[in-house]
Short mmCIF file of C-alpha atoms in Angstrom, two decimals:
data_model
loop_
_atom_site.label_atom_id
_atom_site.label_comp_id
_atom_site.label_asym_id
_atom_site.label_seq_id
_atom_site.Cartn_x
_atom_site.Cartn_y
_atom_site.Cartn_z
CA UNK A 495 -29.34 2.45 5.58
CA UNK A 496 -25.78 3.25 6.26
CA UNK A 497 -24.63 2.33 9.99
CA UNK A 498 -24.12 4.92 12.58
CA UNK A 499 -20.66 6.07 13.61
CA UNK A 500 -19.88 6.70 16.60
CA UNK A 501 -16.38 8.81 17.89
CA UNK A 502 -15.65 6.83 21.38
CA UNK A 503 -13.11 9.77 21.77
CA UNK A 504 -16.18 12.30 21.57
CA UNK A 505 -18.57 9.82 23.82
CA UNK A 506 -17.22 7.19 25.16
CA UNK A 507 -19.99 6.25 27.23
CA UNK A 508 -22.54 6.67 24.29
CA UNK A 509 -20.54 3.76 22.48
CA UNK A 510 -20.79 1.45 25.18
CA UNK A 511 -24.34 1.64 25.75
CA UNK A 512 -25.31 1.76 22.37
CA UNK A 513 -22.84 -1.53 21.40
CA UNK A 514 -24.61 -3.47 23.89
CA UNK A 515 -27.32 -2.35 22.65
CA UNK A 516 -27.37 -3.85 19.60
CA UNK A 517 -24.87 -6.41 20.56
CA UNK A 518 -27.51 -7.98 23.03
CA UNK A 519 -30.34 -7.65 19.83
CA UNK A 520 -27.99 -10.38 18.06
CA UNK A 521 -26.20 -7.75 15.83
CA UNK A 522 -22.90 -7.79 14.94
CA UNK A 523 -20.62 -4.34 16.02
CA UNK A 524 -17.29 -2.81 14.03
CA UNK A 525 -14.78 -2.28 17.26
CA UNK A 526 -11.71 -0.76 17.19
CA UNK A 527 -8.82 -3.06 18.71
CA UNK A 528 -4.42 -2.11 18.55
CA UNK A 529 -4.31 -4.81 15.91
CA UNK A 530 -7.37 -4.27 13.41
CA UNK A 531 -11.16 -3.39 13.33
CA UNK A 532 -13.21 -6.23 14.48
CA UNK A 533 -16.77 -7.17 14.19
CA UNK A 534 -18.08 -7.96 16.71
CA UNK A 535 -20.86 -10.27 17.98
CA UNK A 536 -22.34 -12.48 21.01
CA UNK A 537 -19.91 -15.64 20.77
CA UNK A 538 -22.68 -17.67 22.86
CA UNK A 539 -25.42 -16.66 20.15
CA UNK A 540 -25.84 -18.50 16.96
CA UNK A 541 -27.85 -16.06 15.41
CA UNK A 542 -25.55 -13.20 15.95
CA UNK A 543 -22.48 -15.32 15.22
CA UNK A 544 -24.03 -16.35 11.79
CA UNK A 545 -25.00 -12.75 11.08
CA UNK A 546 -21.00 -12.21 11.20
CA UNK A 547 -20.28 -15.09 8.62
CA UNK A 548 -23.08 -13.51 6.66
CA UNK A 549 -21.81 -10.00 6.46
CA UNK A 550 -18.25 -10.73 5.75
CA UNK A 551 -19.18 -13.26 3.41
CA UNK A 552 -17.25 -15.91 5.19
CA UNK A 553 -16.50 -19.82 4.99
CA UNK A 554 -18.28 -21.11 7.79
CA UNK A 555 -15.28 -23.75 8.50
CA UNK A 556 -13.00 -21.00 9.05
CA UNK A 557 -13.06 -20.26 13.05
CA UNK A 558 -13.39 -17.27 14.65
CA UNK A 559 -11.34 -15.61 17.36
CA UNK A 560 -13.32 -14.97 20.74
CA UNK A 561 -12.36 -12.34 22.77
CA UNK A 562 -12.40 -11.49 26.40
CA UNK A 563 -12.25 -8.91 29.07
CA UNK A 564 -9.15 -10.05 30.99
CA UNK A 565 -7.06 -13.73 31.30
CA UNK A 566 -10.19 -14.26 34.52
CA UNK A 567 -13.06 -14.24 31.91
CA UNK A 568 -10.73 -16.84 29.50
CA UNK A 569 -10.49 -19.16 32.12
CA UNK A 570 -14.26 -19.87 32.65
CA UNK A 571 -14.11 -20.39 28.51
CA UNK A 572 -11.05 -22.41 28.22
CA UNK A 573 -8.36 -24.72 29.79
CA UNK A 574 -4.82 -23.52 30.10
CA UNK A 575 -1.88 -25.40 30.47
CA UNK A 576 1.60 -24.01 32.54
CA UNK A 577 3.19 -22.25 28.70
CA UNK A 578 -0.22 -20.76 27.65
CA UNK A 579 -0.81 -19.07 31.07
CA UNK A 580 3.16 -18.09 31.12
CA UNK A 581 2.63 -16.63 27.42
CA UNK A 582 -1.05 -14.85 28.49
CA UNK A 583 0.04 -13.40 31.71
CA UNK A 584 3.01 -11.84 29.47
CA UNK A 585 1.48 -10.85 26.75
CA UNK A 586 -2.25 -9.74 27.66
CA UNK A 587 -3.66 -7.26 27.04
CA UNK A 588 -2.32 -7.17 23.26
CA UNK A 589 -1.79 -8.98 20.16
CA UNK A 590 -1.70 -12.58 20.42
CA UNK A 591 -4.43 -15.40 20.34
CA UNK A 592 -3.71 -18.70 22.00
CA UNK A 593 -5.28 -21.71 20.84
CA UNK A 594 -6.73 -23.41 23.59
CA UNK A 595 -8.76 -26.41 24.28
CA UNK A 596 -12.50 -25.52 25.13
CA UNK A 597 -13.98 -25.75 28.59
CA UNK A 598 -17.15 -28.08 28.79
CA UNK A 599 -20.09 -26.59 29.09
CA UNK A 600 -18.58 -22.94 28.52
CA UNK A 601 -21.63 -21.44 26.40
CA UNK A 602 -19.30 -20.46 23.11
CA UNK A 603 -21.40 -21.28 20.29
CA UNK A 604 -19.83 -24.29 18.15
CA UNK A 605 -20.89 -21.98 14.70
CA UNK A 606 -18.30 -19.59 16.48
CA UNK A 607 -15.02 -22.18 16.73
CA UNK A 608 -16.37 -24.42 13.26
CA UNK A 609 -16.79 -27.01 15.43
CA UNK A 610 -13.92 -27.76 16.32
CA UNK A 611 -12.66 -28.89 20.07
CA UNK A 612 -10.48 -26.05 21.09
CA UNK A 613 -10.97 -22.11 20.59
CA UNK A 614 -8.60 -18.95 19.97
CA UNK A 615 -8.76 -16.59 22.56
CA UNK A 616 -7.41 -13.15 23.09
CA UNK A 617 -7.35 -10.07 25.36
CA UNK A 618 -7.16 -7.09 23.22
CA UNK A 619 -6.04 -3.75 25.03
CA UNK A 620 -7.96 -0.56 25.40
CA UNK A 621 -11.66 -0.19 24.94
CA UNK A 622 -12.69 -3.37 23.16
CA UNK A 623 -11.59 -4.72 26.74
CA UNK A 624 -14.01 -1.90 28.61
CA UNK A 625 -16.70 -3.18 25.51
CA UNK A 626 -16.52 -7.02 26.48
CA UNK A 627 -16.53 -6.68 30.49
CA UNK A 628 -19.88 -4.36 30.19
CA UNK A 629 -21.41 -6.40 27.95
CA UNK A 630 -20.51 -9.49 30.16
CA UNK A 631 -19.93 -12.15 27.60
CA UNK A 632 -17.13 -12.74 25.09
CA UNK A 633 -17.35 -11.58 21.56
CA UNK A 634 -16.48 -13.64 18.27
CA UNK A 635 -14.60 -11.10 16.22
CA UNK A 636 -12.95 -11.51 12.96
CA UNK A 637 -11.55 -8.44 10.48
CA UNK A 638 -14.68 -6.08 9.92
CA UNK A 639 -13.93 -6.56 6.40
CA UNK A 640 -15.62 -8.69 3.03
CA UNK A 641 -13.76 -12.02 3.92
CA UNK A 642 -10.70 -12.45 1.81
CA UNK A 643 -10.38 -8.56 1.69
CA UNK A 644 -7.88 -6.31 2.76
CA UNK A 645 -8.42 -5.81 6.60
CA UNK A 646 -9.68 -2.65 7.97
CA UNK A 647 -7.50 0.07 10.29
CA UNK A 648 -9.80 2.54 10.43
CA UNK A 649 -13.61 3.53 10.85
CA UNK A 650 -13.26 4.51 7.68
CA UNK A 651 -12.03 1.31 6.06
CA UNK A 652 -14.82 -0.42 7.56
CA UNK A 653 -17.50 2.09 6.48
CA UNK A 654 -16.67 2.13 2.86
CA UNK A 655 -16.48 -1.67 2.74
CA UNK A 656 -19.37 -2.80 4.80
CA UNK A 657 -21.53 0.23 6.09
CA UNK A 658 -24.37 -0.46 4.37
CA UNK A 659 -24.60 -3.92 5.84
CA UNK A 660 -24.06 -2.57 9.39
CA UNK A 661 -25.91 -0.67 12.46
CA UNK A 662 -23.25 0.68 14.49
CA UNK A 663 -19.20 1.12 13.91
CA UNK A 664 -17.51 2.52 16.51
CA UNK A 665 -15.04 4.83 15.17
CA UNK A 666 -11.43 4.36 17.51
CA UNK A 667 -8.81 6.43 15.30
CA UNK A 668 -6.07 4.23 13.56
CA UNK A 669 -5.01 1.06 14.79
CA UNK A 670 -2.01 1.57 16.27
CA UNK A 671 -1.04 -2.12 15.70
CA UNK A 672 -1.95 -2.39 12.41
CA UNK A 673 -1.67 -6.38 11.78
CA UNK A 674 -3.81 -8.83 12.82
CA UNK A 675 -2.56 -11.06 16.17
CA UNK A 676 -0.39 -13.69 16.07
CA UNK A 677 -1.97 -17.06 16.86
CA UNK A 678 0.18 -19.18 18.68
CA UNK A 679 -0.80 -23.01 20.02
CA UNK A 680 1.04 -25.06 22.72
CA UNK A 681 1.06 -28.55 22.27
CA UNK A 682 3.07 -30.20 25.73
CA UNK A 683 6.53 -29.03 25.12
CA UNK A 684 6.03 -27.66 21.47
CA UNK A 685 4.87 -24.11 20.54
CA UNK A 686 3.39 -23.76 17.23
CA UNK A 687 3.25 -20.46 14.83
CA UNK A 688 -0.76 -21.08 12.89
CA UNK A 689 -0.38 -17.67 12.02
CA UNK A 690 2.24 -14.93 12.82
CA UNK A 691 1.13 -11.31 13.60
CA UNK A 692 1.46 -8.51 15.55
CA UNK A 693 3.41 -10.16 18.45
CA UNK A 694 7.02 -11.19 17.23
CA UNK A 695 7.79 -14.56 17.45
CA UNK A 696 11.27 -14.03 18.69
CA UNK A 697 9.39 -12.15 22.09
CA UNK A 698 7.67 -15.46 22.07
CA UNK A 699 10.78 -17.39 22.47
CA UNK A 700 12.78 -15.04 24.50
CA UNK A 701 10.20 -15.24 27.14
CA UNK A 702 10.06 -19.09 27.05
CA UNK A 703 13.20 -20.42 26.09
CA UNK A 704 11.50 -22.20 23.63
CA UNK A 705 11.53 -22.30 19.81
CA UNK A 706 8.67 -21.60 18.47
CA UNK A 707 8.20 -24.10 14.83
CA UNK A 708 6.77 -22.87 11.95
CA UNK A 709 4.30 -24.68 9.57
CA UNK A 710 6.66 -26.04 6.55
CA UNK A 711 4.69 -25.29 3.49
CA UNK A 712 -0.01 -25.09 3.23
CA UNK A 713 -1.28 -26.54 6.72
CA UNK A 714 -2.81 -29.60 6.25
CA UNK A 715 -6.26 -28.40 7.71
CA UNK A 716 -7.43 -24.70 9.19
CA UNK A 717 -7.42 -24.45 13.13
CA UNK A 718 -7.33 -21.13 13.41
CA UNK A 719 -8.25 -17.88 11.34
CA UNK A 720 -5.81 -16.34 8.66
CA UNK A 721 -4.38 -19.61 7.28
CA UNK A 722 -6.71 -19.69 4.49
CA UNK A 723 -4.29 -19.25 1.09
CA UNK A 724 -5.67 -16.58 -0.29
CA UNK A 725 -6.82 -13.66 2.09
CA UNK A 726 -6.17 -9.98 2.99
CA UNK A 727 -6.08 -9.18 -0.98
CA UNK A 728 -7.12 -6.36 -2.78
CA UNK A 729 -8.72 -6.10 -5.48
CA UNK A 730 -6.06 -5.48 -8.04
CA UNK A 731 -3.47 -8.34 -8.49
CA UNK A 732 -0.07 -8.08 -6.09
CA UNK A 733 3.64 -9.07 -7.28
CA UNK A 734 6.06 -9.38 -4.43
CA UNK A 735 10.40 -8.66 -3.69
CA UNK A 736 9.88 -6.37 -7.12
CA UNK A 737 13.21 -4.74 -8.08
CA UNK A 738 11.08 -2.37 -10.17
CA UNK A 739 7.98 -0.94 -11.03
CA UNK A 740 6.03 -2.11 -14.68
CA UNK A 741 4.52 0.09 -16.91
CA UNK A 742 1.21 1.45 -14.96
CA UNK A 743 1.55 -1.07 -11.90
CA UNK A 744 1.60 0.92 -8.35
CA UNK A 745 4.42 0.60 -6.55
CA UNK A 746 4.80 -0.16 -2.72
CA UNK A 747 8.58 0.47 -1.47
CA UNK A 748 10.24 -0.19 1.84
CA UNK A 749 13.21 2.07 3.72
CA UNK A 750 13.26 4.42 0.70
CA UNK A 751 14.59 1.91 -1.41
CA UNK A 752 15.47 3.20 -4.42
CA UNK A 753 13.72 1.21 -6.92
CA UNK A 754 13.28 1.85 -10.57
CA UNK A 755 9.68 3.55 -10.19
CA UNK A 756 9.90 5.85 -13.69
CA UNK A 757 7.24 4.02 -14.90
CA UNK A 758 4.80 3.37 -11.66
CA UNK A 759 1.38 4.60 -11.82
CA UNK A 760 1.61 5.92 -8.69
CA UNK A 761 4.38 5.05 -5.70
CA UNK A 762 4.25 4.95 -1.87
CA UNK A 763 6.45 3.57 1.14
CA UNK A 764 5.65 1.14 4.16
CA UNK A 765 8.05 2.85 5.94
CA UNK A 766 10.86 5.57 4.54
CA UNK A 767 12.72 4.87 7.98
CA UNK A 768 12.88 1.07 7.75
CA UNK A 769 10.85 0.58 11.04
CA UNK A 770 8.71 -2.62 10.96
CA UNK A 771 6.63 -1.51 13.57
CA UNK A 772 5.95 1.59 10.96
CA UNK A 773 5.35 -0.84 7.89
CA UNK A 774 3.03 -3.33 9.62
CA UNK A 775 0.88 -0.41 10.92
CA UNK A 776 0.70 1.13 7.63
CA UNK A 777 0.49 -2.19 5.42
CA UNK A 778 -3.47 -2.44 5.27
CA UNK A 779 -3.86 1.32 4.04
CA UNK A 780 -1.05 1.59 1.91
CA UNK A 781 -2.71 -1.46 0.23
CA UNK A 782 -6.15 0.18 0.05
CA UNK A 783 -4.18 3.53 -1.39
CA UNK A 784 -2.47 1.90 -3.78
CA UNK A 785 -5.78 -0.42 -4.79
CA UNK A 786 -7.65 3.24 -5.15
CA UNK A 787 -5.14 4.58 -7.69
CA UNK A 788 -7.25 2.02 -10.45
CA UNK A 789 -3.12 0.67 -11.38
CA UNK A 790 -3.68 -3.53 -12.23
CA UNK A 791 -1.14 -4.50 -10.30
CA UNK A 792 0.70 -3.63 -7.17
CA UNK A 793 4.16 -4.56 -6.99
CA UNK A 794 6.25 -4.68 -3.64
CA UNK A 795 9.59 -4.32 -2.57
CA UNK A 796 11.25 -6.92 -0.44
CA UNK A 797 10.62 -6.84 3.45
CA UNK A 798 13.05 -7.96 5.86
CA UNK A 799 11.74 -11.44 7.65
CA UNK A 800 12.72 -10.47 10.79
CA UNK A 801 10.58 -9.53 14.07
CA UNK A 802 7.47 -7.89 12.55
CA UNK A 803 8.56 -8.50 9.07
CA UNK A 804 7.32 -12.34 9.34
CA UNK A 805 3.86 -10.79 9.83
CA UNK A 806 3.90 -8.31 6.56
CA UNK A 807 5.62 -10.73 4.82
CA UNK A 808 3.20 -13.48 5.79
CA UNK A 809 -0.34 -10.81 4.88
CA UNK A 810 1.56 -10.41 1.83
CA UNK A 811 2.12 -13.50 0.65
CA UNK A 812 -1.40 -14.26 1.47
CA UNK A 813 -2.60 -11.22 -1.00
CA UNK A 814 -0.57 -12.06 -3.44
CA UNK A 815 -1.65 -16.00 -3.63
CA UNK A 816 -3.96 -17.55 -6.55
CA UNK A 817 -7.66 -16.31 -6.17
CA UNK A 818 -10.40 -18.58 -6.45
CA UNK A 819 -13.22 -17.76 -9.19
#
């Protein structure tokens, strides 16, 4: 049976009721949130938590972002030290996860951080917040997507890929966002990228004065979602900084760029202004568009690595990696 939609513009009340609902039966929800669509479960409840790895299909070893109400609710789950509150009180509500050591005794469910000693944590704006403070309890929430998959900006995206597997998505228009969050972890004196996103890292460091260090080539062991190699890929193969379109490939272009495209299968632009805040809201649709169009392969024009750019560029890179199987 296909899950329910529900419009929390139409009835916004409706959706909260009926999300605890089912959240509080052990069932995972599809939530809207700026960055992507989440799904949603208990983070305390092992059975709800493994019904999340078991819909998207996901390695078990790779954690899961918990979210929260407001920085008060993250400090009865975790311990922050002087940066991380600096970089929360900044910066939440909105799109960055902090890596954080876990406090003892909090209640999150080990299946929910894959064991492992410390836990992401973010604050998401809007009303995924209103969601988690009347359901009273944080909720584990990766991409509502098949794991690996391109991630979902829209009820829509989410219905096609996982409806039937659902009970209730709660339908939140686009995400304005339109990348995941970026997941940042203090260590003393050092800040470290795991995964950049919808917060620019430059932000990160303006605010702190400090430099924030980037992983130099694979990371030697997952501590946080989105590092996996291959992820956020469609299904047809992806071919990045192309100067030009092949024969039948679908081409994705960037500030108008004019590219040779007399060839492409079918053509389509991030953003014809060059705005990165544009491209990375757009970056997760265009890719489903130009998926749709049946072409092979999707080739890319270069992005800029700047500010937002270090997000597309790093979702990109990701699709366009070596795919098991």
């Amino acid at each position: 049976m296909a899950a329910r939609i529900i419009d929390i513009a139409t009835d916004r009340d409706a959706a909260v009721t009926e999300a605890c609902r089912v959240l509080a039966e052990g069932f995972p929800v599809a939530i809207p949130t700026e960055t992507v669509y989440g799904l949603a479960a208990d983070a305390t409840n092992p059975v709800a938590v493994t019904r999340i790895y078991e819909t998207k299909g996901r390695p078990r070893f790779n954690p899961l972002i918990c979210h929260m109400s407001d920085l008060e609710m993250a400090e009865r789950y975790a311990v922050f030290d002087p940066i991380s509150r600096q970089l929360a009180e900044a910066f939440w509500p909105g799109p960055l996860t902090l890596v954080l050591p876990l406090r003892q005794g909090c209640g999150i469910h080990a299946l929910a951080t894959a064991g492992l000693d410390s836990v992401g944590i973010r604050v998401p704006k809007g009303f995924s917040a209103e969601l988690i403070a009347a359901f009273g309890k944080p909720l584990a929430a990766p991409s509502a997507n098949t794991s690996g998959k391109v991630s979902p900006t829209s009820a829509r995206h989410v219905a096609d890929d996982l409806g039937e597997k659902l009970r209730l998505i709660l339908d939140g228009a686009s995400a304005g966002v339109g990348v995941e969050s970026t997941i940042i972890r203090v260590e003393g004196e050092r800040l470290r990228l795991l995964r950049p996103g919808g917060l620019a890292a430059e932000d990160i460091e303006a605010l702190t004065g400090r430099m924030v260090e980037r992983q130099d080539g694979p990371a030697p062991a997952i501590e946080a979602p989105g590092m996996m190699a291959s992820h956020y890929a469609p299904g047809a193969a992806v071919r990045l900084n192309a100067a030009a379109a092949e024969p039948g490939e679908a081409l994705i272009r960037f500030a108008g760029m004019p590219l040779s495209a007399t060839k492409a299968h079918a053509i389509f632009d991030l953003s014809p202004s060059g705005d990165l805040a544009e491209a990375a809201a757009n970056l997760f649709d265009t890719l489903k568009r130009a998926d749709a169009t049946g072409a092979a392969s999707i080739a890319v024009a270069p992005i800029p690595d700047h500010g937002l750019g270090e997000a597309i560029n790093d979702r990109l890179f990701r699709a366009a990696a070596p795919r098991e199987g």
